Short mmCIF file of C-alpha atoms in Angstrom, two decimals:
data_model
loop_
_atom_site.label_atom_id
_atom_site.label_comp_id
_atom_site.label_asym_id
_atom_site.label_seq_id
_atom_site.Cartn_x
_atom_site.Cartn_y
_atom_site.Cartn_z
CA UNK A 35 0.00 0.00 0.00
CA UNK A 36 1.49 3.26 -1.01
CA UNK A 37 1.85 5.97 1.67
CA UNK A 38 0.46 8.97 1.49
CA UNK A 39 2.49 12.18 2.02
CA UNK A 40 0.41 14.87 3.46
CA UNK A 41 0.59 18.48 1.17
CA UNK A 42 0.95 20.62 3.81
CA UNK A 43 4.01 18.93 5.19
CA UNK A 44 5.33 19.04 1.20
CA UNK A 45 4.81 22.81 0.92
CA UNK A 46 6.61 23.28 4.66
CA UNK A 47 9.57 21.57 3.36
CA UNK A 48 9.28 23.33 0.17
CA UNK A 49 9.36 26.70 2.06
CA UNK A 50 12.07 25.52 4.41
CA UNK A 51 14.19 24.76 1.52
CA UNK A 52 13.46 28.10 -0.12
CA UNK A 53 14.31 30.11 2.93
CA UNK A 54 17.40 27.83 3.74
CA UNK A 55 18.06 28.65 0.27
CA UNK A 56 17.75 32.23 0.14
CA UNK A 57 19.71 32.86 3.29
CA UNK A 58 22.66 30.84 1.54
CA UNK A 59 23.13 32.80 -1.86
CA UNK A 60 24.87 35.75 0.25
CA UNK A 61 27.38 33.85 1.72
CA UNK A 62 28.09 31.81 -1.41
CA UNK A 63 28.35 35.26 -3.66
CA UNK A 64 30.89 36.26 -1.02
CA UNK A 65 32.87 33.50 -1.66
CA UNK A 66 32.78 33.85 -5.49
CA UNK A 67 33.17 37.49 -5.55
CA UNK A 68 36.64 36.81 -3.17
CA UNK A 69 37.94 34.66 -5.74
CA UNK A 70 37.99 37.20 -8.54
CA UNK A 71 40.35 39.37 -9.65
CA UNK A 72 38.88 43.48 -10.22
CA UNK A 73 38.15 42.93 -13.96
CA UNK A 74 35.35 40.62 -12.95
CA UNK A 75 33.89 41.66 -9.49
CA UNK A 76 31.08 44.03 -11.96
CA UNK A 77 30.73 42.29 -14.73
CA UNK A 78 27.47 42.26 -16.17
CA UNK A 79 25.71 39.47 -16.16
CA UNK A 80 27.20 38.24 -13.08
CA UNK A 81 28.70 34.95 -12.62
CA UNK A 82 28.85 32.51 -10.02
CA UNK A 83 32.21 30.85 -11.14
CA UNK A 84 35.15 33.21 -11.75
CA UNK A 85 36.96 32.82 -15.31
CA UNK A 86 40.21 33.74 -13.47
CA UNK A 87 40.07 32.04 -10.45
CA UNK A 88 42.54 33.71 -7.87
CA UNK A 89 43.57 34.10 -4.43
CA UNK A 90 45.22 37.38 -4.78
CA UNK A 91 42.28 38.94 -2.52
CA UNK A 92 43.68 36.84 0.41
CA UNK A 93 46.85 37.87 -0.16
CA UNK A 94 46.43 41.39 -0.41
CA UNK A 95 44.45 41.11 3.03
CA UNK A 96 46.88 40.51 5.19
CA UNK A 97 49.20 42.43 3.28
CA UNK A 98 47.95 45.70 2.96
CA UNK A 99 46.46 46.48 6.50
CA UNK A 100 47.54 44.75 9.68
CA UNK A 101 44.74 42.06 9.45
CA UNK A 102 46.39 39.26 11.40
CA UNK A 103 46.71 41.82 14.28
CA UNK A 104 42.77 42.54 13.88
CA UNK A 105 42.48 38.84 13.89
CA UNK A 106 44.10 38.34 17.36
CA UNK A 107 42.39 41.47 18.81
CA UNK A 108 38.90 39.93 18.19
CA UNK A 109 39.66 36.66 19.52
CA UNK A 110 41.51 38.04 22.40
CA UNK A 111 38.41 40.38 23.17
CA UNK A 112 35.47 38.06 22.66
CA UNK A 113 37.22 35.46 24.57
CA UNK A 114 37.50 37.82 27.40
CA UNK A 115 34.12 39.25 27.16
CA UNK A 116 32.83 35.74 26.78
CA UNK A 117 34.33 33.84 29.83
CA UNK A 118 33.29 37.17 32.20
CA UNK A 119 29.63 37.39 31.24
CA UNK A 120 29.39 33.80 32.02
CA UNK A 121 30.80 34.15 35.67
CA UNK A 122 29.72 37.32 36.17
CA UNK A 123 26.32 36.83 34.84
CA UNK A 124 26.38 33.25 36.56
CA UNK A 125 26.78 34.89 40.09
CA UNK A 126 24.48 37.32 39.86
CA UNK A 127 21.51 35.38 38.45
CA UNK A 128 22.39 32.90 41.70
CA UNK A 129 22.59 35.97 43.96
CA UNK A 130 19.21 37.15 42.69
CA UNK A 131 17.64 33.58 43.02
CA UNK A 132 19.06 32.26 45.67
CA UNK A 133 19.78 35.20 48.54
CA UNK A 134 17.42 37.04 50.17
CA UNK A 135 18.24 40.68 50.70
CA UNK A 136 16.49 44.17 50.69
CA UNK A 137 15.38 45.63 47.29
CA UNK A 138 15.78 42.09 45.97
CA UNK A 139 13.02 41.89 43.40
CA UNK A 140 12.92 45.74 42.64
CA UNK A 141 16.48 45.69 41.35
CA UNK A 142 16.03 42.94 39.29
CA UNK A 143 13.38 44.43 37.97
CA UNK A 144 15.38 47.65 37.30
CA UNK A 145 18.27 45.28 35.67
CA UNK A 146 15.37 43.97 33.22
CA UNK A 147 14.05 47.44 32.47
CA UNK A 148 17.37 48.39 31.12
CA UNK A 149 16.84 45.88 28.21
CA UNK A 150 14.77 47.94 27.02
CA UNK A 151 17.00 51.12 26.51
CA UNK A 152 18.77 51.32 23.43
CA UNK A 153 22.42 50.53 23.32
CA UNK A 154 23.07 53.63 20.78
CA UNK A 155 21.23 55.80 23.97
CA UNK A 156 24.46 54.71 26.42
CA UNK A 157 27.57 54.75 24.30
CA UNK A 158 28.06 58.72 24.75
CA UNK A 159 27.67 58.58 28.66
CA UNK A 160 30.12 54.64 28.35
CA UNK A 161 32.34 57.23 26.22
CA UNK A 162 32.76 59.78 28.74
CA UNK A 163 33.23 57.22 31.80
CA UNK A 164 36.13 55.66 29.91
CA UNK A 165 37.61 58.75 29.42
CA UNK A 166 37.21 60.18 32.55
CA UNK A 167 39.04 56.52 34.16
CA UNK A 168 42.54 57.22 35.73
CA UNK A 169 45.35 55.92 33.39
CA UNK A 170 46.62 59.30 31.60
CA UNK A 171 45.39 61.90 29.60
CA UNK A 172 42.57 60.20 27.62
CA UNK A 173 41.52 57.14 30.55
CA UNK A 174 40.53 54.38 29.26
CA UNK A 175 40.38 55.44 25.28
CA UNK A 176 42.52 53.37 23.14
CA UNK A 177 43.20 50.70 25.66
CA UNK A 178 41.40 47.62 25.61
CA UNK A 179 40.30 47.77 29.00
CA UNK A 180 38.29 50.17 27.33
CA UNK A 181 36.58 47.78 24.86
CA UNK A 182 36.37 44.82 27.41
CA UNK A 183 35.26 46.49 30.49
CA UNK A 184 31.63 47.81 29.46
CA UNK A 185 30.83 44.31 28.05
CA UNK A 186 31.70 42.19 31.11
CA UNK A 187 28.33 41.74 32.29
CA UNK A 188 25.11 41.75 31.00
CA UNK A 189 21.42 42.38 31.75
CA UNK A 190 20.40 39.54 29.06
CA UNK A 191 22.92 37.12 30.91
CA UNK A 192 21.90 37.77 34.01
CA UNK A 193 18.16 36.99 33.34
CA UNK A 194 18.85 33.93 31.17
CA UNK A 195 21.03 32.20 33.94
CA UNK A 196 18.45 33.10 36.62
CA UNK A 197 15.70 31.50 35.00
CA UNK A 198 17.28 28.24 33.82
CA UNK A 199 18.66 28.19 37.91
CA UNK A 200 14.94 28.30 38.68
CA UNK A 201 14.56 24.78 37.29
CA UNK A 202 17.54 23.43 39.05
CA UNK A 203 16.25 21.18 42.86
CA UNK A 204 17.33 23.25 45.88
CA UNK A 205 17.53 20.13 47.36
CA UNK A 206 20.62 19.62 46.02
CA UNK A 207 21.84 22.77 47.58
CA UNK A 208 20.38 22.01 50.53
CA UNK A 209 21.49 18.45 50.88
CA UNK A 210 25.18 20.21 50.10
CA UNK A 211 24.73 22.67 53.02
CA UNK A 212 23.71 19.87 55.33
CA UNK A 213 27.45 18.06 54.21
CA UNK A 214 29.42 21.38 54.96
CA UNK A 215 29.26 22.84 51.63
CA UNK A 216 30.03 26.59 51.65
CA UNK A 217 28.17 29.01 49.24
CA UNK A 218 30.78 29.40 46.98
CA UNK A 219 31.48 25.43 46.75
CA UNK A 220 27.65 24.61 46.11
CA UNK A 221 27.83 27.24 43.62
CA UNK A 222 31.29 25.81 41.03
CA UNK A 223 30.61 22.56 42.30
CA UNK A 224 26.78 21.69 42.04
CA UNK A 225 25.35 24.40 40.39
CA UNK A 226 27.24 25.63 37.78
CA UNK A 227 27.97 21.97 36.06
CA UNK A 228 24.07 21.50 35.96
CA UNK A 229 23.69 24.75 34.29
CA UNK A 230 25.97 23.39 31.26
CA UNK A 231 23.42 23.98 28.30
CA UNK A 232 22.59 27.80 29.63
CA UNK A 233 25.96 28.66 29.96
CA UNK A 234 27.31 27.24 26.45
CA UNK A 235 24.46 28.63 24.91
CA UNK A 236 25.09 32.22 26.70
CA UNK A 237 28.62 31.55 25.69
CA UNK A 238 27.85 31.65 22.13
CA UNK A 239 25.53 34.45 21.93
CA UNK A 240 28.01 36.70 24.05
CA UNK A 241 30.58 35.39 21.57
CA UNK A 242 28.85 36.34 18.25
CA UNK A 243 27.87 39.16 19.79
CA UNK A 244 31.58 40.31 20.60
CA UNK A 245 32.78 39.83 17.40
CA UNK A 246 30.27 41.14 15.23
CA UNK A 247 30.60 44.55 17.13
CA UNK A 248 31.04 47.46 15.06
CA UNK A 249 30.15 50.32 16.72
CA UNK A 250 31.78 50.64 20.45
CA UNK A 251 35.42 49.44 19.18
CA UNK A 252 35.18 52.63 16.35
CA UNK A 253 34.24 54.62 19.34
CA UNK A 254 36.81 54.15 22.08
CA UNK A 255 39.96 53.30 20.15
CA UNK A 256 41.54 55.37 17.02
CA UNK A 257 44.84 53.09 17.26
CA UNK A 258 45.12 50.96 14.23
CA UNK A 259 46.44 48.26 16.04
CA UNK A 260 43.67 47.67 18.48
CA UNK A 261 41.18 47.75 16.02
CA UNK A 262 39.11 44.39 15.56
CA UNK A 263 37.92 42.77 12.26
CA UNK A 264 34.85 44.55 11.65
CA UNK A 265 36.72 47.71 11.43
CA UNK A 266 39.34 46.15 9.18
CA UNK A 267 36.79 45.21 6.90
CA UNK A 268 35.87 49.14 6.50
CA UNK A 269 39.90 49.44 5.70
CA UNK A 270 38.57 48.15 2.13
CA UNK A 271 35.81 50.89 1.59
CA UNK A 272 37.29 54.11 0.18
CA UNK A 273 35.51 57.62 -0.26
CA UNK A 274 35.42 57.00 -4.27
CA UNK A 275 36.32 53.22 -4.71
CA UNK A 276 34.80 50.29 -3.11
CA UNK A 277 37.20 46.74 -3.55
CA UNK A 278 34.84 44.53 -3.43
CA UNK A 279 36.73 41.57 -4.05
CA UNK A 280 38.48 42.61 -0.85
CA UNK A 281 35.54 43.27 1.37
CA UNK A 282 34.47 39.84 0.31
CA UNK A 283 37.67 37.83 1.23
CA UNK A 284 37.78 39.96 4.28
CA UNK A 285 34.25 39.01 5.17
CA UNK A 286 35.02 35.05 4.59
CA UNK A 287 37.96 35.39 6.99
CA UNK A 288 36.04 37.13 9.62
CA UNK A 289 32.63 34.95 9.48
CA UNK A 290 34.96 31.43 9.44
CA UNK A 291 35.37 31.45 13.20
CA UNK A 292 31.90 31.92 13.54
CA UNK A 293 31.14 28.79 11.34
CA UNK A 294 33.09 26.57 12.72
CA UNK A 295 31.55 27.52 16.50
CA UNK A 296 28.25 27.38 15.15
CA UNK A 297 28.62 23.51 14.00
CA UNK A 298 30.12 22.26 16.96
CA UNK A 299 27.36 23.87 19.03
CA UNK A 300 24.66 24.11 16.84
CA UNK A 301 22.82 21.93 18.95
CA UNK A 302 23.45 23.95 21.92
CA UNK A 303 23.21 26.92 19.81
CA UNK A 304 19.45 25.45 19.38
CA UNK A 305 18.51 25.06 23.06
CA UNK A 306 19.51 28.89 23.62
CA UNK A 307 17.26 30.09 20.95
CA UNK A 308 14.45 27.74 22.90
CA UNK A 309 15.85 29.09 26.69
CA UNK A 310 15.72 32.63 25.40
CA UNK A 311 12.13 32.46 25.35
CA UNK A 312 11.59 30.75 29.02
CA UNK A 313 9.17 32.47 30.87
CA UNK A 314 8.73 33.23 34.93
#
């Protein structure tokens, strides 16, 4: 007996593919486009597969402008970012859940509430604090402590460990405290191992999130060399010229750390698209 396949579930793959699909072409016209030389980046009709295939884009990459150096300076600060926003973020949302002290609630609320401001709204007043730190004429401008520091800890981090916490036994805890378990041991010891999935998946948001950014690193620094990759990228885009071919290979360099996180955690990378939507 044949089986029938149901038409709705035909056209839901059928849309799947065509949104999988369309999401694809712009990364796969980056590639192309940083595999040919100038005299075919506007060539009209386009085409998919360069006549001159070439590298030379690469090349020229780390050649021209200290891109390796941008390289390191992204890693270096979304790895920092990354590992304090998960303790940081980790001990508050237990502080929050777990201890009882005056204003409890109402601060957390206020910590939620500022979600809700835009970011562009505190980068002047974030300016003006870093410059106004102790370590010379300009504070904190053009150091990386002045990149790092403002991204340490996060509202969103805070609010995502606290509720995954919430579904954690206190018996466990308790059971701890009756053995002689300190705070802090319950806390690296019990705790923080059974939040595994929250953490990894806060991990790789904070991480994306860290290395996409644009706009804070062009603030605070004017020093080529502690520029990150996003601003490297613009290195490409003159006031009359644009080298595409350039931006392109740039782009592939840049989003290839991001690939290769995303399929070793995509499964985790699934669960904190599902926790970000947990509700009290």
């Amino acid at each position: 007996m044949i089986k029938r396949i149901p038409v709705l579930k035909i056209l839901l793959y059928f849309m799947l593919f065509i949104l999988a699909f369309s999401m694809l072409v712009p990364f796969l016209w980056m590639l192309s486009t940083s595999f040919k030389p100038d005299s075919e980046v506007m060539d009209y009709p386009p085409s998919w597969i360069p006549d001159d295939f070439t590298a030379a884009a690469y090349k020229t990459v780390w050649n021209v402008v200290p891109f390796g150096r941008f390289f390191l300076n992204s890693v270096f600060i979304a790895t920092i970012v990354t590992a304090a926003q998960l303790l940081f973020d980790s001990l508050a949302a237990y502080g929050f859940l777990r201890k009882k002290f005056p204003g409890r609630d109402v601060i957390f609320i206020i910590l939620l509430s500022t979600m809700m401001i835009p970011r562009q709204v505190t980068m002047i007043p974030l300016f003006i604090m870093m410059k106004a730190m102790p370590g010379g004429v300009n504070g904190w401008i053009d150091t990386y402590k002045g990149i790092i520091v403002p991204g340490l800890t996060g509202a969103y981090g805070i609010f995502l460990m606290r509720q995954y916490m919430k579904s954690l036994p206190v018996e466990l805890e308790e059971a701890a405290m009756i053995d002689g378990y300190s705070t802090w041991r319950i806390f690296f010891h019990i705790v923080m191992p059974l939040c595994r999935t929250a953490l990894v998946s806060l991990g790789i948001f904070t991480f994306l999130g860290s290395w996409n950014d644009f706009m804070w690193p062009l603030i605070v620094t004017t020093d080529v060399n502690l520029r990150t990759l996003p601003l490297g990228i613009a290195f490409f885009q003159g006031q009359y010229i644009i080298k595409w071919n350039l931006i392109m290979a740039a782009s592939a360099i840049a989003t290839l750390p991001i690939a290769v996180i995303y399929f070793i955690f995509q499964r985790e990378f699934v669960s904190g698209i599902a926790l970000s939507g947990i509700k009290e």
